[in-house]
Coordinates of N, CA and C in Angstrom, one line a residue:
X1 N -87.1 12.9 51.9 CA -85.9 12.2 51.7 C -86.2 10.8 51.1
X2 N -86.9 10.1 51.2 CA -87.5 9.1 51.1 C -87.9 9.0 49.7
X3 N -87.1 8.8 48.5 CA -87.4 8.8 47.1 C -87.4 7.3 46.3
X4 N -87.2 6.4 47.3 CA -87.4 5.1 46.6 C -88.4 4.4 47.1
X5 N -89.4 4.1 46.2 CA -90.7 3.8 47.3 C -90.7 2.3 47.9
X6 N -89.3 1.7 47.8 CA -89.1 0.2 48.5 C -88.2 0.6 49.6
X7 N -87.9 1.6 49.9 CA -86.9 1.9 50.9 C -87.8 2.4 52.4
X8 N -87.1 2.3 53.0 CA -87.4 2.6 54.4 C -87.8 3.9 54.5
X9 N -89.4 3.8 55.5 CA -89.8 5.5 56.0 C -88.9 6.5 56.8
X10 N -88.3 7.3 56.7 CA -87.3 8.4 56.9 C -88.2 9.3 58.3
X11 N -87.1 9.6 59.4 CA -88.0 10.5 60.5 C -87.2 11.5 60.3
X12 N -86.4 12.1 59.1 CA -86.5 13.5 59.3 C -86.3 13.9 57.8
X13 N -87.1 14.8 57.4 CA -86.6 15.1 55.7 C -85.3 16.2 55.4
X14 N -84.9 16.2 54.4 CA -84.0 16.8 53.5 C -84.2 18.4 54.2
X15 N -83.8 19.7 54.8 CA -83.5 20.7 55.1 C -83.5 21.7 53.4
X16 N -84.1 22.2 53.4 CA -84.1 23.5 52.1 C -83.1 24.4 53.0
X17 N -82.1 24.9 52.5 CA -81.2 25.8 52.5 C -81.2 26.8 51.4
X18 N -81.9 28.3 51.8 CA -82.6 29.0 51.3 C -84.0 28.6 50.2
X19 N -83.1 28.4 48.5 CA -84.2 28.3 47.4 C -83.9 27.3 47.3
X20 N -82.6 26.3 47.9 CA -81.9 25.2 47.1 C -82.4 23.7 48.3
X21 N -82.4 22.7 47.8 CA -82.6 21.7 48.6 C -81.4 21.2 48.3
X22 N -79.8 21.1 49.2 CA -79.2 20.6 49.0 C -79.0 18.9 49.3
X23 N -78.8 18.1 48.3 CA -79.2 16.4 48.4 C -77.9 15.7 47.9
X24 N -77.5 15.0 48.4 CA -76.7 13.9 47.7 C -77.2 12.5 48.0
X25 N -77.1 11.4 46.6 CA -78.1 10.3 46.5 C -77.1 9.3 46.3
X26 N -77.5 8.5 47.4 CA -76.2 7.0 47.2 C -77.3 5.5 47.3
X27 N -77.1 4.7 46.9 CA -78.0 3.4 47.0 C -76.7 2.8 47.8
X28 N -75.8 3.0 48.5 CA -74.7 1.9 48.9 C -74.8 0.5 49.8
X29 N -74.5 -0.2 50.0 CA -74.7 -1.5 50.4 C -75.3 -2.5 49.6
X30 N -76.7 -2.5 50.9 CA -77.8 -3.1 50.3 C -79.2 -2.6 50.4
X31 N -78.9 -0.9 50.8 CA -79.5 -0.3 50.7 C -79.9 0.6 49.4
X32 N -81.7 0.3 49.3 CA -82.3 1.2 48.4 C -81.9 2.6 48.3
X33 N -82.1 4.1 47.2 CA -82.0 4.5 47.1 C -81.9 5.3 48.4
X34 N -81.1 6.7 48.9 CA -81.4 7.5 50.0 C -80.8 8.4 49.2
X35 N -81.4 9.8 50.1 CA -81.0 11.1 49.9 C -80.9 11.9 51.2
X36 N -79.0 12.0 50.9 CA -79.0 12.5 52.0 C -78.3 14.2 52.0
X37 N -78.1 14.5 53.0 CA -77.8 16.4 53.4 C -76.4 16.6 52.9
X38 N -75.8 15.8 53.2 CA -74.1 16.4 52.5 C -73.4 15.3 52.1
X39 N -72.3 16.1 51.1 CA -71.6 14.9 50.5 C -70.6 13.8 51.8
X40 N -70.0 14.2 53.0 CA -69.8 13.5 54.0 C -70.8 12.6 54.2
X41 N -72.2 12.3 54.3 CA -72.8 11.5 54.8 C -72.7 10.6 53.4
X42 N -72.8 11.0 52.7 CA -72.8 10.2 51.5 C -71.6 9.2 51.2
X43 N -70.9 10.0 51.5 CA -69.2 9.3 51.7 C -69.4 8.4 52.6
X44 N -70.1 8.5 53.8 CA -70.4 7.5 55.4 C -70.5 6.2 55.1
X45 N -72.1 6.5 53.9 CA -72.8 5.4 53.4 C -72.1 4.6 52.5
X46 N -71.3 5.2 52.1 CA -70.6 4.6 50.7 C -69.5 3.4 51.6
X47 N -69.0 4.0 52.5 CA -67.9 3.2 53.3 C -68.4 2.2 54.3
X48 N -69.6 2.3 54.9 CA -70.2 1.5 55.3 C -70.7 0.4 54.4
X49 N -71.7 0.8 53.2 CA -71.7 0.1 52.5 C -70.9 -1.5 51.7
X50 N -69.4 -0.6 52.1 CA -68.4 -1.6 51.6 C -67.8 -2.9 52.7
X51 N -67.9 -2.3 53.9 CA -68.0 -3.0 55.2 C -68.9 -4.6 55.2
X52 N -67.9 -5.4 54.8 CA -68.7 -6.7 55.3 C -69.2 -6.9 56.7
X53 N -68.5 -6.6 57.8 CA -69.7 -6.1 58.7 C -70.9 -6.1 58.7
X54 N -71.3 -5.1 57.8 CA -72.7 -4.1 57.6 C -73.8 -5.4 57.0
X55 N -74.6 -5.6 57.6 CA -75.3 -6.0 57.2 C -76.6 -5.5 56.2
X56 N -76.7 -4.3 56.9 CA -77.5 -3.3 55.9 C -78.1 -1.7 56.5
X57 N -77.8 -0.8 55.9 CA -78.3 0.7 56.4 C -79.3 1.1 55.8
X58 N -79.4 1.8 57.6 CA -81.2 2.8 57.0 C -80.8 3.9 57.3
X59 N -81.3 5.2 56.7 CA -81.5 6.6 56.5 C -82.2 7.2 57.9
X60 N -81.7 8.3 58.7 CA -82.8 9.0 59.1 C -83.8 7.8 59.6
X61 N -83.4 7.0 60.9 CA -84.5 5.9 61.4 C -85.4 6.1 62.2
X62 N -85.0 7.1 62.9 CA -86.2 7.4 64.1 C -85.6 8.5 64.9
X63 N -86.5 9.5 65.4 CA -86.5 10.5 66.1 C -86.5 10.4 67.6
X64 N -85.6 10.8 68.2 CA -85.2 10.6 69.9 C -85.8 11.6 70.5
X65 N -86.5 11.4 71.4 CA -86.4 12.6 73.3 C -85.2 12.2 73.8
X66 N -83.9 13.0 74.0 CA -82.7 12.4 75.0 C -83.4 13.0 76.2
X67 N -84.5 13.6 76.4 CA -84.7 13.6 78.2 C -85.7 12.4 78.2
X68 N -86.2 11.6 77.7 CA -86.9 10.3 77.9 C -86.1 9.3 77.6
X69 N -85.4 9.5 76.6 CA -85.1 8.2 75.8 C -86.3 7.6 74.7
X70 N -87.4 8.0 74.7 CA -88.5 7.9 73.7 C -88.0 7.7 72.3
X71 N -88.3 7.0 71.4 CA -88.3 7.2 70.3 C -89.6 7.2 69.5
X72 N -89.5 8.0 68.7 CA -90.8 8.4 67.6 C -90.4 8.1 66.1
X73 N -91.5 7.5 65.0 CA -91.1 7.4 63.8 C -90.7 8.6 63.2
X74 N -90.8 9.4 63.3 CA -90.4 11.4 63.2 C -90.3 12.1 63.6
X75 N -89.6 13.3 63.3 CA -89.7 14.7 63.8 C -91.4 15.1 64.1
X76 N -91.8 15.1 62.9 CA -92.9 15.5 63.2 C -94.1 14.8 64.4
X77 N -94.0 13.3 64.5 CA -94.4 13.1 65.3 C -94.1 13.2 66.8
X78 N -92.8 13.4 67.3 CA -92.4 14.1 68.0 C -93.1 15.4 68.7
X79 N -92.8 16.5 67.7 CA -93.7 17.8 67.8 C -94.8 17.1 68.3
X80 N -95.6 16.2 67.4 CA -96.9 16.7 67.8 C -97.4 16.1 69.0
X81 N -96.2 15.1 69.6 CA -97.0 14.8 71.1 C -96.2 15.7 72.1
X82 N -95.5 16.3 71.6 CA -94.7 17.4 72.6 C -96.0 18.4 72.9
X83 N -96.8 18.7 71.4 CA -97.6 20.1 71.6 C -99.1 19.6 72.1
X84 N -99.2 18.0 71.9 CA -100.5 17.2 72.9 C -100.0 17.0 74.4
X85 N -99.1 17.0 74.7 CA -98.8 16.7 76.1 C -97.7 17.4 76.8
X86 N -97.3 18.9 76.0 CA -96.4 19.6 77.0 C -95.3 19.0 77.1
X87 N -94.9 18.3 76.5 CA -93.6 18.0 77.0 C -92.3 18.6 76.6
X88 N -91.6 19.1 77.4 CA -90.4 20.0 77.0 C -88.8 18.2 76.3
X89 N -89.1 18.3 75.3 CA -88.0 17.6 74.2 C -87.0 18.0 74.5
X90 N -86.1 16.9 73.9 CA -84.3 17.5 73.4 C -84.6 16.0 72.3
X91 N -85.1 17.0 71.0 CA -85.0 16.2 69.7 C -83.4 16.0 68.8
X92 N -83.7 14.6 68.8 CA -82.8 14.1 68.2 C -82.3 13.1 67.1
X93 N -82.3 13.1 65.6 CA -82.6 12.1 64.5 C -81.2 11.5 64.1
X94 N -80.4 10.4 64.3 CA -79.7 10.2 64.0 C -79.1 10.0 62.6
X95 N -78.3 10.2 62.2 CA -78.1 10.0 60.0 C -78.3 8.1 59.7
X96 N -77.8 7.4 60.2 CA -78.3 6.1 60.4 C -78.0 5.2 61.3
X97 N -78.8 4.0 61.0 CA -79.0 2.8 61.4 C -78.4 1.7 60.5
X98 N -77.1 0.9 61.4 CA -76.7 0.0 60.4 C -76.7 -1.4 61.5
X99 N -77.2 -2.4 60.4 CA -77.5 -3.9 60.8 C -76.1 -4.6 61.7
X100 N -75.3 -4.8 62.2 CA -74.0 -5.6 62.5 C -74.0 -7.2 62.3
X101 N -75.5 -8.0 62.4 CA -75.6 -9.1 62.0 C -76.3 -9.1 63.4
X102 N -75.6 -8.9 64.9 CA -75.6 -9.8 65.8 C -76.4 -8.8 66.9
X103 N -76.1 -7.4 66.4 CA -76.6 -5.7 67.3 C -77.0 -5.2 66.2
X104 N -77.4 -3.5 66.3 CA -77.5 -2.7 65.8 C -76.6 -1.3 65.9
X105 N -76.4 -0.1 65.2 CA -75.5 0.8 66.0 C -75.9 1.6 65.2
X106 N -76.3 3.0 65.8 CA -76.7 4.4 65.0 C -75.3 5.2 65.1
X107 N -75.7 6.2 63.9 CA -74.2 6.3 63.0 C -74.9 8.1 63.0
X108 N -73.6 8.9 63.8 CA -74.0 10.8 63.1 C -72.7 10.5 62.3
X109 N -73.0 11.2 61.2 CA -72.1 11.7 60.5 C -71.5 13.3 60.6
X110 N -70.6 13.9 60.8 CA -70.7 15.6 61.0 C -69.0 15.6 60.8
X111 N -69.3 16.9 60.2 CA -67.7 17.7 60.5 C -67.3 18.2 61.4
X112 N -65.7 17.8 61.5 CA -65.8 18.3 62.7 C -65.5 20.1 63.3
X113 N -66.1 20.6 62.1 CA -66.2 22.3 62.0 C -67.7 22.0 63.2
X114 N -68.6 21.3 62.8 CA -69.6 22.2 63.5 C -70.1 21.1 64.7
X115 N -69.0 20.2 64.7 CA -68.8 19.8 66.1 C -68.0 21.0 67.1
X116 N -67.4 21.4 66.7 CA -67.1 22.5 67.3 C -67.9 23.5 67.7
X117 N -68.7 23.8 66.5 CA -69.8 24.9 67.1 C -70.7 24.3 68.0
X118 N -71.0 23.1 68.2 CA -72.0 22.4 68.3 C -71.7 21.3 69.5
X119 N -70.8 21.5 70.7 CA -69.9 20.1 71.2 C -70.7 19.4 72.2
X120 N -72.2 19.9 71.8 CA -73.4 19.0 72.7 C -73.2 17.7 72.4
X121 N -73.1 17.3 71.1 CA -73.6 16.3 69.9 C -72.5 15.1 70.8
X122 N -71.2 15.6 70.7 CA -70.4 14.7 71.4 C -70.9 14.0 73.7
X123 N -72.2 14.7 73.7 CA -72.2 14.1 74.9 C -73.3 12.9 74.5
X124 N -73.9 12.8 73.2 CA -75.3 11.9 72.5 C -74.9 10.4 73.1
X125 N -73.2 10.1 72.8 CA -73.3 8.6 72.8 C -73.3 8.4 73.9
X126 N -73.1 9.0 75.2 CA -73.6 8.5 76.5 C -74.5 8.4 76.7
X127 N -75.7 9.5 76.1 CA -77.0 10.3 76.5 C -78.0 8.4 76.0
X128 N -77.1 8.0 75.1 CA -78.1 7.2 74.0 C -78.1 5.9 74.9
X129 N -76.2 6.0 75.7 CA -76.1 4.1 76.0 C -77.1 3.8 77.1
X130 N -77.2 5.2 78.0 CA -78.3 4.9 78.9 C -79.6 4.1 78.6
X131 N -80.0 4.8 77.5 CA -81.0 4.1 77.1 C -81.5 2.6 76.4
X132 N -79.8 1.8 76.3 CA -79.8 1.1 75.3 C -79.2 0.8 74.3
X133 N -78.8 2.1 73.7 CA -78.7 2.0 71.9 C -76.9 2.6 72.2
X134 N -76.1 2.3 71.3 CA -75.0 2.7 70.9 C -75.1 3.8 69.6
X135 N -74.5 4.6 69.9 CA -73.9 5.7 68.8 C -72.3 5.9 68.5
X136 N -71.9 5.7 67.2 CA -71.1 6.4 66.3 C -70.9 7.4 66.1
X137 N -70.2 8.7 66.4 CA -69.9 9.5 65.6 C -68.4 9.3 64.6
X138 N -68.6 9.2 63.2 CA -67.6 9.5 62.3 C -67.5 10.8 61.9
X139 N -66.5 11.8 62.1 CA -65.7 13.0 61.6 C -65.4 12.8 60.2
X140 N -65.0 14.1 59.7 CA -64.2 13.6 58.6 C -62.3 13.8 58.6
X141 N -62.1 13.7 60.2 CA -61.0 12.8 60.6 C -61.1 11.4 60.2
X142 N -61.8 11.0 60.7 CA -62.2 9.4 60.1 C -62.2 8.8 58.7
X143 N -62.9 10.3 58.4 CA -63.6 9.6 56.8 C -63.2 10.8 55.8
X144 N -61.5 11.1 56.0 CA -60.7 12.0 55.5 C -60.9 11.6 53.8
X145 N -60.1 12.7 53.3 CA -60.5 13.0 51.9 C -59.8 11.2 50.9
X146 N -58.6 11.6 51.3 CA -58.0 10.4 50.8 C -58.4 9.1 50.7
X147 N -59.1 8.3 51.9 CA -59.5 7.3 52.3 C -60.9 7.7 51.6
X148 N -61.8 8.2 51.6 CA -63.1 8.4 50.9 C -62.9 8.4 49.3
X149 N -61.8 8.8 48.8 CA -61.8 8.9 47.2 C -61.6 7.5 47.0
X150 N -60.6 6.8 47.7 CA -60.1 5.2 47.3 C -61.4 4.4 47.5
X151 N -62.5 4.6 48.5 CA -63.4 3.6 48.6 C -64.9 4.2 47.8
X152 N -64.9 5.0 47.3 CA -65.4 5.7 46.4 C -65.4 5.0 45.2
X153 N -64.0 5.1 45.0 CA -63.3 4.2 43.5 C -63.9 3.0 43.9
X154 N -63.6 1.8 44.5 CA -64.0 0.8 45.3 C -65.0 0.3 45.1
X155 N -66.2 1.1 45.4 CA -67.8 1.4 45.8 C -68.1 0.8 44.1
X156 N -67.6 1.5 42.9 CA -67.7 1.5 41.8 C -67.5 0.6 41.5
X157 N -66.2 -0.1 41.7 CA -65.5 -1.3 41.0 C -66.2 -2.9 41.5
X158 N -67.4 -2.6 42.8 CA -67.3 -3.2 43.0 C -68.9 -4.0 42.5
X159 N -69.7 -2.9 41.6 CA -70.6 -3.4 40.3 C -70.1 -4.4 39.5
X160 N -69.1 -4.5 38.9 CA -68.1 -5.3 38.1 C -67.8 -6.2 38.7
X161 N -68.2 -7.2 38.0 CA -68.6 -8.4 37.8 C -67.3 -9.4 37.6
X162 N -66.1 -10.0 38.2 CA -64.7 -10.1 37.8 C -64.6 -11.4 37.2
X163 N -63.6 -11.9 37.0 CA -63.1 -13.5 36.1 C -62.9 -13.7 37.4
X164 N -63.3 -15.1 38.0 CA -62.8 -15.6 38.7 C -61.7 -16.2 38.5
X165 N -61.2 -16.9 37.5 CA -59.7 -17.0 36.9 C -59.1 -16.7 37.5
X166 N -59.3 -15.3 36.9 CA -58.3 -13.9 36.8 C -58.2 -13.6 38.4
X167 N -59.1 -13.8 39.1 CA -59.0 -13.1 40.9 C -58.3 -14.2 41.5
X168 N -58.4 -15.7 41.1 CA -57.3 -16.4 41.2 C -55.9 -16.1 41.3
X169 N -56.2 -15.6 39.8 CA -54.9 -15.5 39.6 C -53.8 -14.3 40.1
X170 N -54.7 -13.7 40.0 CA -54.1 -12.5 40.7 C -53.5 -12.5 42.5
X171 N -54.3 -13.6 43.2 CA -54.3 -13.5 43.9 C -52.6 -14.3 44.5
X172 N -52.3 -15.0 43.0 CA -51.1 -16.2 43.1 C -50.4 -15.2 42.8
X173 N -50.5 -14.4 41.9 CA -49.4 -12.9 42.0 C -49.0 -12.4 42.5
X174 N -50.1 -12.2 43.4 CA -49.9 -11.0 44.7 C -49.1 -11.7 45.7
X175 N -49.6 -12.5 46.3 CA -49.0 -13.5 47.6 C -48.7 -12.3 48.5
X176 N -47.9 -12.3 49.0 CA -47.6 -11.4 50.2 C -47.2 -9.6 50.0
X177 N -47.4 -9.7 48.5 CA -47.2 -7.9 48.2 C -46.8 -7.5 47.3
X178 N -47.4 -7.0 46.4 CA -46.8 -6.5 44.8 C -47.5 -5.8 44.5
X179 N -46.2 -4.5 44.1 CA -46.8 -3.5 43.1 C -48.5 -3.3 42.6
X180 N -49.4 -2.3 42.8 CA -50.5 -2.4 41.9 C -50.1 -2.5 40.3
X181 N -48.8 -1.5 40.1 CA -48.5 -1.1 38.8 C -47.8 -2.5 37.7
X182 N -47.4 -3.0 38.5 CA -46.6 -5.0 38.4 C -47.9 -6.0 38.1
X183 N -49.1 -5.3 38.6 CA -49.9 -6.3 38.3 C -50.9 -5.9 36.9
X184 N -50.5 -4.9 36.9 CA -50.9 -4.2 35.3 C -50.3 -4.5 34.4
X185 N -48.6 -4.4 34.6 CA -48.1 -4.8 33.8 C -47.8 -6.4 33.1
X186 N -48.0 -6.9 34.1 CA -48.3 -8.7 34.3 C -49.5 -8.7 33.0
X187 N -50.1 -8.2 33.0 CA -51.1 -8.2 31.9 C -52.5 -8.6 32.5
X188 N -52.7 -8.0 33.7 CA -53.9 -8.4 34.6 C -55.1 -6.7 34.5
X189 N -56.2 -6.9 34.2 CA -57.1 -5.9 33.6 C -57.2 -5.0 35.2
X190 N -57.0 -3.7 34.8 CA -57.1 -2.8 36.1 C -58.6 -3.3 36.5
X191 N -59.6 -3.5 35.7 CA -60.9 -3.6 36.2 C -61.3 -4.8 37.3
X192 N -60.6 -6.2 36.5 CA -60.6 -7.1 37.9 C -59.6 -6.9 39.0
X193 N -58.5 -6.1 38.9 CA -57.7 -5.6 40.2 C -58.6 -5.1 41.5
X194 N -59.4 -3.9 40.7 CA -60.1 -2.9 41.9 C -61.6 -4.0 42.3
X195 N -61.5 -4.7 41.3 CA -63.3 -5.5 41.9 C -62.2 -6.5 43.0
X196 N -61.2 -7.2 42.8 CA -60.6 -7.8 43.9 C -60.5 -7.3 44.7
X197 N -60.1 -5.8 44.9 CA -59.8 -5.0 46.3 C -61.3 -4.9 46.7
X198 N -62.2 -4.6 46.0 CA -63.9 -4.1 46.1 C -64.0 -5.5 46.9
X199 N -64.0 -6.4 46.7 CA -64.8 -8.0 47.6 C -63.9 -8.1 48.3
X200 N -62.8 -7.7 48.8 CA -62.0 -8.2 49.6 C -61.1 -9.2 49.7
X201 N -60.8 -9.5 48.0 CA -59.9 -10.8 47.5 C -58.5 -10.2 47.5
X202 N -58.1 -9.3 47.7 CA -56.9 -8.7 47.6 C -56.7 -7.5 48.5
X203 N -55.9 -7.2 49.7 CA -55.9 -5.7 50.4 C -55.1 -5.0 50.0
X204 N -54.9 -3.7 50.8 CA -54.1 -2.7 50.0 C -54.3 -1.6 51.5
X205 N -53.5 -0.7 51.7 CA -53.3 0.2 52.0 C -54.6 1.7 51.5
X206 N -55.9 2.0 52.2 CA -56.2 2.6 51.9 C -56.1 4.5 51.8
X207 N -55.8 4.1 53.1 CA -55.3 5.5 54.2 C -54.5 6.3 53.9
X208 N -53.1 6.1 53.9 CA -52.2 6.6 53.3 C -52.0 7.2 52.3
X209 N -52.2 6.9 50.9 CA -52.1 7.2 49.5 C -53.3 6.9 49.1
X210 N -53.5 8.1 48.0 CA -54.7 7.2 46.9 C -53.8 6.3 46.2
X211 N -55.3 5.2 45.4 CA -54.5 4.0 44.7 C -53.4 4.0 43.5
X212 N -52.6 3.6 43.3 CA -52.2 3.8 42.1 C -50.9 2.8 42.2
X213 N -49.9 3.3 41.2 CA -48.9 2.4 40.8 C -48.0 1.4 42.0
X214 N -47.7 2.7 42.8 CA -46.9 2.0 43.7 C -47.6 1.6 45.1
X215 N -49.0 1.6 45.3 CA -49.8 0.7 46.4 C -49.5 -0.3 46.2
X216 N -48.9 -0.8 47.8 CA -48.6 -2.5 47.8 C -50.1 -3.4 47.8
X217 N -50.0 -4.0 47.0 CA -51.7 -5.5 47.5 C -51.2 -6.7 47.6
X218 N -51.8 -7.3 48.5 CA -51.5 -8.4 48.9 C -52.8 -9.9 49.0
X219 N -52.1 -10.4 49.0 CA -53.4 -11.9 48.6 C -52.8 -12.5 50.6
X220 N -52.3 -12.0 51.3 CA -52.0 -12.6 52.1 C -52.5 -12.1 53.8
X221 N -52.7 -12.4 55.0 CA -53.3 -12.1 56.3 C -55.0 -12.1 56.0
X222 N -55.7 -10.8 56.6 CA -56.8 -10.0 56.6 C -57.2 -9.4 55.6
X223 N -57.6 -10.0 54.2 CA -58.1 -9.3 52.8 C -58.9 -8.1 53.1
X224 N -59.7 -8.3 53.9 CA -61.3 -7.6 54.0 C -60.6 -6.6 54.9
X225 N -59.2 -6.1 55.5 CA -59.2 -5.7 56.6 C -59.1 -4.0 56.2
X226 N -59.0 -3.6 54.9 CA -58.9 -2.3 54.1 C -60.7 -1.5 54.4
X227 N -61.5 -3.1 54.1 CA -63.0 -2.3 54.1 C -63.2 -2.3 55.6
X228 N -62.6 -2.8 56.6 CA -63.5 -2.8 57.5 C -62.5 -1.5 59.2
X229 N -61.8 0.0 58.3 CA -61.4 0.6 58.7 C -62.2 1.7 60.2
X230 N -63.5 1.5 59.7 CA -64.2 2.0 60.6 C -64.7 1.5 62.0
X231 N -64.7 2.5 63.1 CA -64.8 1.9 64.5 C -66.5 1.8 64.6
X232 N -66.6 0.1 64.3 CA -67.8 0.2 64.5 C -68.2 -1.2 66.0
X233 N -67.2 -1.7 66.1 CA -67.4 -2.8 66.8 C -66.2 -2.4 68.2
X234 N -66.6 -2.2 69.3 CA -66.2 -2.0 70.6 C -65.0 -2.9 70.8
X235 N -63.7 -2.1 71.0 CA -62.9 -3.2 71.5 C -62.6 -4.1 72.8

């Protein structure tokens, strides 16, 4: 998994599924390259990434005993003190590790198809607080199709480099709610629109609709409050 040689050592690799190694590769945040198992985790990363929150994510961080609480830099190191010392495991590699500034919090990503097959996974975040550590599980309830395409778009727009002017100005546009399609027509470049939504200079409605003509944006309350949809901070 581990294909950027500045990025963080990985404790579990990429799974071959029959002849195929299925991979999807995101650099999102301020994280180096990763490769991860499904397009859902990839989506995770990409939304986290956007999260001012986030201070920064790691891939596949470390390998658990939930009957110790132990952690190991891998799977395989794992195994090998299980088969030096007998010890009967309940192995466990979480998808990641993301920075909060002030904590840390590990992140499964999974569908919730094989949460169903699987409804162990949902006893982890207790199994973990015992020990210390908080766990996330995001669904793709959470990280549904619609809300993933918009921050997706997002993720993109937010390489692009904007007029400050122009995010200004947009922002005197917007005031408390206008049209996306009004601010196009205003003669304002779709490209600094979506980098203003991207930094959080403008909000919008992510959830509901993908983006387009008639999503309200606004220059007014909680800008950043579109990126920061995910339950990552305990109420």
């Amino acid at each position: 998994m581990k294909i950027d040689r500045k990025s963080h050592p990985v404790a579990r690799q990429v799974q071959k599924r029959g002849q195929l190694k299925k991979a999807h590769y995101t650099s999102a945040g301020s994280a180096h390259l990763m490769q991860l198992e499904s397009r859902l985790e990839a989506s995770g990363s990409i939304v986290m990434g956007l999260d001012p929150r986030v201070r920064s994510i790691r891939s596949q961080p470390m390998t658990f005993d939930l009957a110790t609480g132990r952690t190991y830099l891998s799977k395989e190191a794992l195994q090998a003190a299980q088969k030096l010392y007998g010890l009967r495991c309940v192995k466990y590699t979480p998808d990641f590790e993301i920075d909060l500034g002030g904590s840390k919090l590990l992140i499964e990503v999974k569908h919730r198809g094989l949460i169903a097959r699987n409804p162990a996974i949902l006893t982890y975040p207790n199994i973990l607080f015992r020990y210390g550590y908080r766990l996330v599980i995001l669904d793709d309830g959470i990280l549904e199709e619609t809300y993933v395409r918009n921050m997706r778009l997002l993720n993109i727009a937010r390489s692009v480099r904007g007029d400050n002017d122009e995010v200004g100005a947009l922002a005197e546009f917007c005031g408390g709610g206008m049209p996306y399609g009004h601010c196009l027509a205003a003669g304002f470049e779709e490209a600094s629109l979506l980098t203003a939504i991207a930094n959080g200079k403008l909000t919008c409605n992510v959830r509901s609709a993908r983006l387009c003509h008639e999503t309200i944006v606004s220059a007014e309350g909680d800008t950043l409050a579109h990126l920061k949809e995910l339950p990552l901070v305990s109420s």
